[in-house]
C-alpha cells in the first residue's frame, strides 16, 4: 500500500526503521530483528540504504521479505550522491520487480576525500526525486531537518531548498531526530508558512547509547536539552537503566506530539525489537 494513502487516515500512525547489514555475515541477525519488529504490526517499516550503494541489494531484500512474508508495508530508502543514474535505474527496476512502491529519496552524505558528486550525476535529492517520478508510479518520501540541515547557511535557505524538493514530487516528509518538541512545532509553522503542505512524520530516537548519540548530534547539529543531558549523565554508564530512561523519554515525546496534533510518528528503532516493543506497549491504548 502506498504510504501517502495510509497517511490520509484520521488516526495516528507509527513506523519503525531498520538498517541493513554491512556484510552478509550479519544478514541473518538483521533479518531476525526486522521480523520481530514487523510482528508488532507498525503502519510501515523503513529500511535504510548504505551511503555508498554497495549494500543496496540488502535493502531491497529485507524490504521484499518484510512485505511478502510478513505483510508489512515497507519504505525502501535510496541515496544518490555516490550513485550513477544507471545504478539508480537498476535499483528502481529491482524495487518494481518486488512490487515495492514506497521510496525515501535521499541525497546521502557526501563522502570525505572523494570527487563526489560524480560529474554529471546527482547533486541534490530533488534530482533523484525527478528521476524516480519519471521511472514509475512510486510514493516518494524525503528527509527534512527541524534544526536545519548541517550544510545549509541558515534555516530560511534550507526551507527554500526543501520547498523545491517537495515540489519535485514528494508525498510526505520524515524529520531528522530531535529531542525538544518545541523545535518541531516551530519548524512546522515555518514550513506551512512557506507553502509546504505534505504530511510530516516526526522522527523520534529512543536513546540507548549515550556516546553514540552525542557523536551523532555533534555531527548533525541536533540540540540536546538539559533535561535529556541530566538523564544521560545519570544513567549513561548503566546500559539497562539508560535503555529504560531512553524509551521513557521517547515515549513522553511521542505522547506530547500526538496530544498537539502531530499524526505521524517514525521511530529510529535501530534494529532493536525490544525497544520498538516497549514503545508500542507504552502507547497501546493511545494508538488504538
Ligand atoms: P538534500 O535534500 O539534497 O539537501 C542536502 C543539502 O543541500 C541541504 O543543506 C539543502 O538545504 C541543500 N540543497 C538542497 N537542494 C538544493 C539546491 N537546489 N540548491 C542548493 N542547495 C540545495 N543517509 C543514508 O546514507 N542512508 C539512509 O538511508 C538515510 N536515511 C535518512 C532518513 C532520514 C529521515 C533522514 C533525515 C536522513 C537520512 N539519511 C540517510 C541522511 C541524509 O542522506 C543526509 O542527511 C544528507 O546529508 C542529506 O540528504 P537529503 O536527502 O536531505 O539532501
Short mmCIF file of C-alpha atoms and ligand atoms in Angstrom, two decimals:
data_model
loop_
_atom_site.label_atom_id
_atom_site.label_comp_id
_atom_site.label_asym_id
_atom_site.label_seq_id
_atom_site.Cartn_x
_atom_site.Cartn_y
_atom_site.Cartn_z
CA UNK A 1 0.00 0.00 0.00
CA UNK A 2 1.21 3.49 -0.71
CA UNK A 3 2.21 5.39 2.44
CA UNK A 4 0.50 8.57 1.20
CA UNK A 5 -2.81 6.64 1.40
CA UNK A 6 -2.07 5.39 4.93
CA UNK A 7 -1.34 8.97 5.98
CA UNK A 8 -4.74 10.13 4.70
CA UNK A 9 -6.44 8.18 7.50
CA UNK A 10 -7.62 10.17 10.53
CA UNK A 11 -5.80 8.04 13.13
CA UNK A 12 -2.16 8.45 14.27
CA UNK A 13 0.43 6.23 12.57
CA UNK A 14 3.64 4.68 13.83
CA UNK A 15 6.56 3.32 11.81
CA UNK A 16 9.90 1.77 12.70
CA UNK A 17 13.28 1.86 10.99
CA UNK A 18 15.85 -0.87 10.46
CA UNK A 19 19.25 -0.68 8.80
CA UNK A 20 20.70 -3.42 6.59
CA UNK A 21 23.93 -5.22 7.49
CA UNK A 22 27.28 -4.10 6.07
CA UNK A 23 28.23 -7.69 5.21
CA UNK A 24 26.40 -10.94 4.54
CA UNK A 25 27.72 -12.36 7.85
CA UNK A 26 25.26 -10.20 9.78
CA UNK A 27 22.34 -10.56 7.39
CA UNK A 28 20.52 -13.25 9.38
CA UNK A 29 20.63 -11.29 12.66
CA UNK A 30 19.32 -8.11 10.99
CA UNK A 31 16.59 -10.12 9.28
CA UNK A 32 15.59 -11.61 12.65
CA UNK A 33 15.40 -8.16 14.27
CA UNK A 34 13.38 -6.77 11.36
CA UNK A 35 10.97 -9.69 11.55
CA UNK A 36 10.45 -9.21 15.28
CA UNK A 37 9.63 -5.56 14.70
CA UNK A 38 7.24 -6.47 11.86
CA UNK A 39 5.31 -8.69 14.28
CA UNK A 40 4.37 -5.54 16.23
CA UNK A 41 2.26 -4.51 13.20
CA UNK A 42 3.51 -0.94 12.68
CA UNK A 43 1.88 1.06 9.89
CA UNK A 44 5.07 0.61 7.91
CA UNK A 45 8.76 -0.16 8.29
CA UNK A 46 11.58 1.73 6.63
CA UNK A 47 14.85 0.14 5.57
CA UNK A 48 17.86 2.43 5.24
CA UNK A 49 20.35 2.42 2.37
CA UNK A 50 24.12 2.19 2.77
CA UNK A 51 25.53 5.54 1.61
CA UNK A 52 27.86 4.04 -1.00
CA UNK A 53 25.13 1.86 -2.51
CA UNK A 54 27.24 -1.30 -2.10
CA UNK A 55 24.61 -2.94 0.10
CA UNK A 56 21.61 -1.86 -1.99
CA UNK A 57 20.56 -5.49 -2.54
CA UNK A 58 20.23 -5.96 1.22
CA UNK A 59 17.84 -3.00 1.43
CA UNK A 60 15.71 -4.43 -1.38
CA UNK A 61 15.84 -7.98 0.01
CA UNK A 62 14.88 -7.03 3.56
CA UNK A 63 12.07 -4.77 2.30
CA UNK A 64 10.80 -7.50 0.00
CA UNK A 65 10.91 -10.12 2.75
CA UNK A 66 9.01 -7.91 5.21
CA UNK A 67 6.38 -7.14 2.61
CA UNK A 68 5.84 -10.56 1.09
CA UNK A 69 6.39 -12.81 4.11
CA UNK A 70 5.09 -10.60 6.93
CA UNK A 71 2.54 -8.49 5.08
CA UNK A 72 4.21 -5.27 6.27
CA UNK A 73 4.07 -2.00 4.35
CA UNK A 74 7.63 -1.00 3.54
CA UNK A 75 9.57 2.13 2.67
CA UNK A 76 12.92 1.49 0.96
CA UNK A 77 15.48 4.27 1.34
CA UNK A 78 17.57 5.21 -1.70
CA UNK A 79 20.50 7.64 -1.77
CA UNK A 80 22.03 9.16 -4.89
CA UNK A 81 25.17 11.18 -4.23
CA UNK A 82 27.58 8.26 -4.67
CA UNK A 83 25.48 6.66 -7.42
CA UNK A 84 25.31 6.90 -11.15
CA UNK A 85 21.97 7.33 -12.91
CA UNK A 86 22.41 3.76 -14.24
CA UNK A 87 22.77 2.40 -10.69
CA UNK A 88 19.61 4.23 -9.58
CA UNK A 89 17.74 2.86 -12.61
CA UNK A 90 18.91 -0.63 -11.69
CA UNK A 91 17.71 -0.32 -8.06
CA UNK A 92 14.35 1.14 -9.19
CA UNK A 93 13.97 -1.86 -11.51
CA UNK A 94 14.56 -4.25 -8.59
CA UNK A 95 12.07 -2.37 -6.39
CA UNK A 96 9.46 -2.55 -9.17
CA UNK A 97 10.12 -6.26 -9.63
CA UNK A 98 9.42 -6.79 -5.93
CA UNK A 99 6.33 -4.54 -6.10
CA UNK A 100 7.82 -2.14 -3.52
CA UNK A 101 6.02 1.15 -4.10
CA UNK A 102 7.39 3.47 -1.38
CA UNK A 103 10.82 5.11 -1.57
CA UNK A 104 12.52 7.58 0.80
CA UNK A 105 14.59 9.58 -1.69
CA UNK A 106 17.79 10.99 -0.20
CA UNK A 107 20.95 12.65 -1.34
CA UNK A 108 23.15 10.84 1.21
CA UNK A 109 26.14 12.34 2.99
CA UNK A 110 28.96 13.49 0.75
CA UNK A 111 31.86 11.13 1.47
CA UNK A 112 35.05 12.82 2.72
CA UNK A 113 38.07 12.87 0.40
CA UNK A 114 36.32 11.83 -2.80
CA UNK A 115 35.29 13.51 -6.01
CA UNK A 116 31.55 13.11 -5.38
CA UNK A 117 29.08 14.25 -6.51
CA UNK A 118 30.00 12.24 -9.59
CA UNK A 119 30.41 14.52 -12.61
CA UNK A 120 27.11 14.91 -14.42
CA UNK A 121 25.26 12.82 -11.86
CA UNK A 122 23.31 13.81 -8.73
CA UNK A 123 23.87 16.84 -6.51
CA UNK A 124 20.62 17.01 -4.54
CA UNK A 125 17.77 14.71 -3.53
CA UNK A 126 15.38 16.77 -5.71
CA UNK A 127 17.18 15.44 -8.84
CA UNK A 128 16.73 11.87 -7.63
CA UNK A 129 13.05 12.55 -6.99
CA UNK A 130 12.60 13.77 -10.59
CA UNK A 131 14.26 10.56 -11.83
CA UNK A 132 12.12 8.31 -9.62
CA UNK A 133 8.94 10.05 -10.78
CA UNK A 134 9.89 9.57 -14.41
CA UNK A 135 10.52 5.85 -13.92
CA UNK A 136 7.46 4.54 -12.12
CA UNK A 137 4.38 5.08 -10.00
CA UNK A 138 6.15 5.30 -6.63
CA UNK A 139 5.05 7.06 -3.45
CA UNK A 140 8.02 9.27 -2.57
CA UNK A 141 9.13 10.45 0.86
CA UNK A 142 12.05 12.77 1.65
CA UNK A 143 14.05 13.98 4.64
CA UNK A 144 13.68 17.29 6.45
CA UNK A 145 15.61 18.93 9.28
CA UNK A 146 13.74 20.82 12.03
CA UNK A 147 17.03 22.41 13.16
CA UNK A 148 18.26 23.00 9.60
CA UNK A 149 20.50 20.69 7.55
CA UNK A 150 24.08 20.95 8.72
CA UNK A 151 25.33 22.25 5.33
CA UNK A 152 22.68 24.96 4.95
CA UNK A 153 23.75 28.56 5.62
CA UNK A 154 20.55 29.18 7.60
CA UNK A 155 17.07 27.75 8.17
CA UNK A 156 15.42 30.07 5.68
CA UNK A 157 17.65 28.81 2.87
CA UNK A 158 17.14 25.20 3.97
CA UNK A 159 13.34 25.61 3.91
CA UNK A 160 13.56 27.25 0.46
CA UNK A 161 15.51 24.19 -0.76
CA UNK A 162 13.01 21.91 0.97
CA UNK A 163 10.16 23.59 -0.94
CA UNK A 164 12.00 22.92 -4.24
CA UNK A 165 12.44 19.29 -3.21
CA UNK A 166 8.79 18.84 -2.22
CA UNK A 167 7.63 20.49 -5.45
CA UNK A 168 9.70 17.92 -7.40
CA UNK A 169 7.16 15.32 -6.29
CA UNK A 170 7.37 14.47 -2.58
CA UNK A 171 4.33 12.84 -0.93
CA UNK A 172 5.49 13.10 2.68
CA UNK A 173 8.49 14.15 4.79
CA UNK A 174 10.26 12.45 7.70
CA UNK A 175 12.26 14.58 10.12
CA UNK A 176 15.74 14.13 11.43
CA UNK A 177 15.70 13.15 15.12
CA UNK A 178 15.07 15.95 17.62
CA UNK A 179 14.82 15.93 21.42
CA UNK A 180 12.86 19.10 22.08
CA UNK A 181 9.34 19.08 20.65
CA UNK A 182 9.09 22.87 20.58
CA UNK A 183 11.73 22.78 17.80
CA UNK A 184 9.40 20.65 15.68
CA UNK A 185 6.37 22.85 16.38
CA UNK A 186 8.25 25.96 15.26
CA UNK A 187 9.59 24.15 12.16
CA UNK A 188 6.08 23.01 11.20
CA UNK A 189 4.85 26.59 11.49
CA UNK A 190 7.68 27.83 9.26
CA UNK A 191 7.28 25.21 6.53
CA UNK A 192 3.50 25.61 6.40
CA UNK A 193 4.07 29.36 6.03
CA UNK A 194 6.48 28.57 3.16
CA UNK A 195 3.70 26.64 1.38
CA UNK A 196 4.87 23.10 2.19
CA UNK A 197 1.68 21.18 2.86
CA UNK A 198 2.63 17.48 2.68
CA UNK A 199 2.36 15.32 5.85
CA UNK A 200 5.41 15.41 8.14
CA UNK A 201 6.38 12.35 10.19
CA UNK A 202 8.20 13.17 13.42
CA UNK A 203 11.46 11.19 13.70
CA UNK A 204 11.98 10.01 17.29
CA UNK A 205 15.17 8.38 18.51
CA UNK A 206 14.93 6.30 21.71
CA UNK A 207 18.46 6.77 23.02
CA UNK A 208 20.13 3.65 24.40
CA UNK A 209 23.78 4.54 23.77
CA UNK A 210 24.80 7.97 25.01
CA UNK A 211 28.27 8.10 23.44
CA UNK A 212 26.88 7.26 20.02
CA UNK A 213 24.09 9.82 20.23
CA UNK A 214 26.39 12.62 21.42
CA UNK A 215 28.68 11.98 18.43
CA UNK A 216 25.78 11.90 16.02
CA UNK A 217 24.23 15.09 17.49
CA UNK A 218 27.60 16.86 17.21
CA UNK A 219 27.77 15.93 13.51
CA UNK A 220 24.17 16.84 12.69
CA UNK A 221 23.88 19.90 14.95
CA UNK A 222 20.98 18.38 16.91
CA UNK A 223 20.23 20.18 20.19
CA UNK A 224 20.28 18.12 23.40
CA UNK A 225 18.07 19.75 26.05
CA UNK A 226 19.31 20.00 29.66
CA UNK A 227 16.61 17.57 30.77
CA UNK A 228 17.97 14.97 28.35
CA UNK A 229 21.59 15.68 29.35
CA UNK A 230 20.79 15.12 33.04
CA UNK A 231 19.30 11.72 32.20
CA UNK A 232 22.33 10.84 30.06
CA UNK A 233 24.75 11.97 32.80
CA UNK A 234 22.95 9.94 35.44
CA UNK A 235 22.31 6.72 33.51
CA UNK A 236 24.73 6.83 30.57
CA UNK A 237 27.12 4.30 32.12
CA UNK A 238 24.39 1.82 33.01
CA UNK A 239 23.12 0.31 29.73
CA UNK A 240 19.96 -1.25 31.18
CA UNK A 241 18.98 1.92 33.05
CA UNK A 242 19.80 4.10 30.04
CA UNK A 243 17.66 1.93 27.77
CA UNK A 244 14.72 2.27 30.17
CA UNK A 245 15.22 6.02 30.50
CA UNK A 246 15.68 6.45 26.72
CA UNK A 247 12.45 4.60 26.00
CA UNK A 248 10.60 6.66 28.63
CA UNK A 249 11.96 9.94 27.18
CA UNK A 250 10.94 8.92 23.63
CA UNK A 251 7.50 7.82 24.85
CA UNK A 252 6.93 11.18 26.55
CA UNK A 253 7.99 13.00 23.39
CA UNK A 254 5.56 10.92 21.31
CA UNK A 255 2.64 11.47 23.69
CA UNK A 256 3.24 15.23 23.66
CA UNK A 257 3.42 15.22 19.84
CA UNK A 258 0.19 13.26 19.48
CA UNK A 259 -1.52 15.50 22.04
CA UNK A 260 -0.51 18.52 19.99
CA UNK A 261 -1.88 17.25 16.68
CA UNK A 262 1.15 15.53 15.10
CA UNK A 263 -0.25 12.40 13.48
CA UNK A 264 2.76 10.55 12.09
CA UNK A 265 5.48 9.12 14.35
CA UNK A 266 8.59 7.46 12.90
CA UNK A 267 10.80 5.67 15.43
CA UNK A 268 14.50 5.21 14.76
CA UNK A 269 14.41 1.74 16.28
CA UNK A 270 17.94 0.85 15.15
CA UNK A 271 17.37 -2.94 14.76
CA UNK A 272 16.26 -3.20 18.40
CA UNK A 273 12.97 -5.12 18.58
CA UNK A 274 12.81 -4.84 22.37
CA UNK A 275 12.90 -1.03 22.13
CA UNK A 276 10.20 -1.00 19.45
CA UNK A 277 8.07 -3.40 21.52
CA UNK A 278 8.41 -1.29 24.69
CA UNK A 279 7.32 1.83 22.82
CA UNK A 280 4.33 0.04 21.26
CA UNK A 281 3.40 -1.26 24.70
CA UNK A 282 3.65 2.21 26.27
CA UNK A 283 1.31 3.56 23.58
CA UNK A 284 -1.06 0.62 23.30
CA UNK A 285 -4.22 2.47 24.33
CA UNK A 286 -3.08 5.81 22.96
CA UNK A 287 -2.65 4.44 19.42
CA UNK A 288 -5.82 2.34 19.49
P1 LIG B 1 19.01 17.32 0.10
O1 LIG B 1 17.56 17.48 0.24
O2 LIG B 1 19.58 17.21 -1.27
O3 LIG B 1 19.73 18.51 0.89
C1 LIG B 1 21.12 18.50 1.17
C2 LIG B 1 21.63 19.91 1.38
O4 LIG B 1 21.62 20.60 0.13
C3 LIG B 1 20.80 20.75 2.33
O5 LIG B 1 21.67 21.58 3.05
C4 LIG B 1 19.90 21.56 1.41
O6 LIG B 1 19.50 22.80 2.00
C5 LIG B 1 20.82 21.77 0.22
N1 LIG B 1 20.08 21.86 -1.06
C6 LIG B 1 19.08 21.06 -1.49
N2 LIG B 1 18.69 21.42 -2.72
C7 LIG B 1 19.46 22.47 -3.08
C8 LIG B 1 19.55 23.27 -4.26
N3 LIG B 1 18.73 23.06 -5.30
N4 LIG B 1 20.48 24.27 -4.28
C9 LIG B 1 21.31 24.49 -3.23
N5 LIG B 1 21.27 23.75 -2.09
C10 LIG B 1 20.36 22.75 -2.03
N6 LIG B 1 21.58 8.63 4.66
C11 LIG B 1 21.94 7.44 4.10
O7 LIG B 1 23.07 7.31 3.62
N7 LIG B 1 21.07 6.40 4.03
C12 LIG B 1 19.80 6.48 4.51
O8 LIG B 1 19.03 5.52 4.43
C13 LIG B 1 19.39 7.70 5.15
N8 LIG B 1 18.14 7.86 5.65
C14 LIG B 1 17.76 9.06 6.20
C15 LIG B 1 16.44 9.22 6.66
C16 LIG B 1 16.03 10.41 7.24
C17 LIG B 1 14.61 10.56 7.73
C18 LIG B 1 16.94 11.50 7.35
C19 LIG B 1 16.52 12.80 8.00
C20 LIG B 1 18.26 11.36 6.87
C21 LIG B 1 18.66 10.15 6.27
N9 LIG B 1 19.96 9.99 5.76
C22 LIG B 1 20.33 8.78 5.18
C23 LIG B 1 20.95 11.08 5.85
C24 LIG B 1 20.89 12.02 4.61
O9 LIG B 1 21.32 11.29 3.48
C25 LIG B 1 21.83 13.20 4.90
O10 LIG B 1 21.29 13.99 5.92
C26 LIG B 1 22.24 14.06 3.69
O11 LIG B 1 23.32 14.90 4.11
C27 LIG B 1 21.16 14.96 3.13
O12 LIG B 1 20.23 14.24 2.44
P2 LIG B 1 18.88 14.96 1.87
O13 LIG B 1 18.17 13.94 1.07
O14 LIG B 1 18.17 15.63 2.97
O15 LIG B 1 19.57 16.04 0.89
#
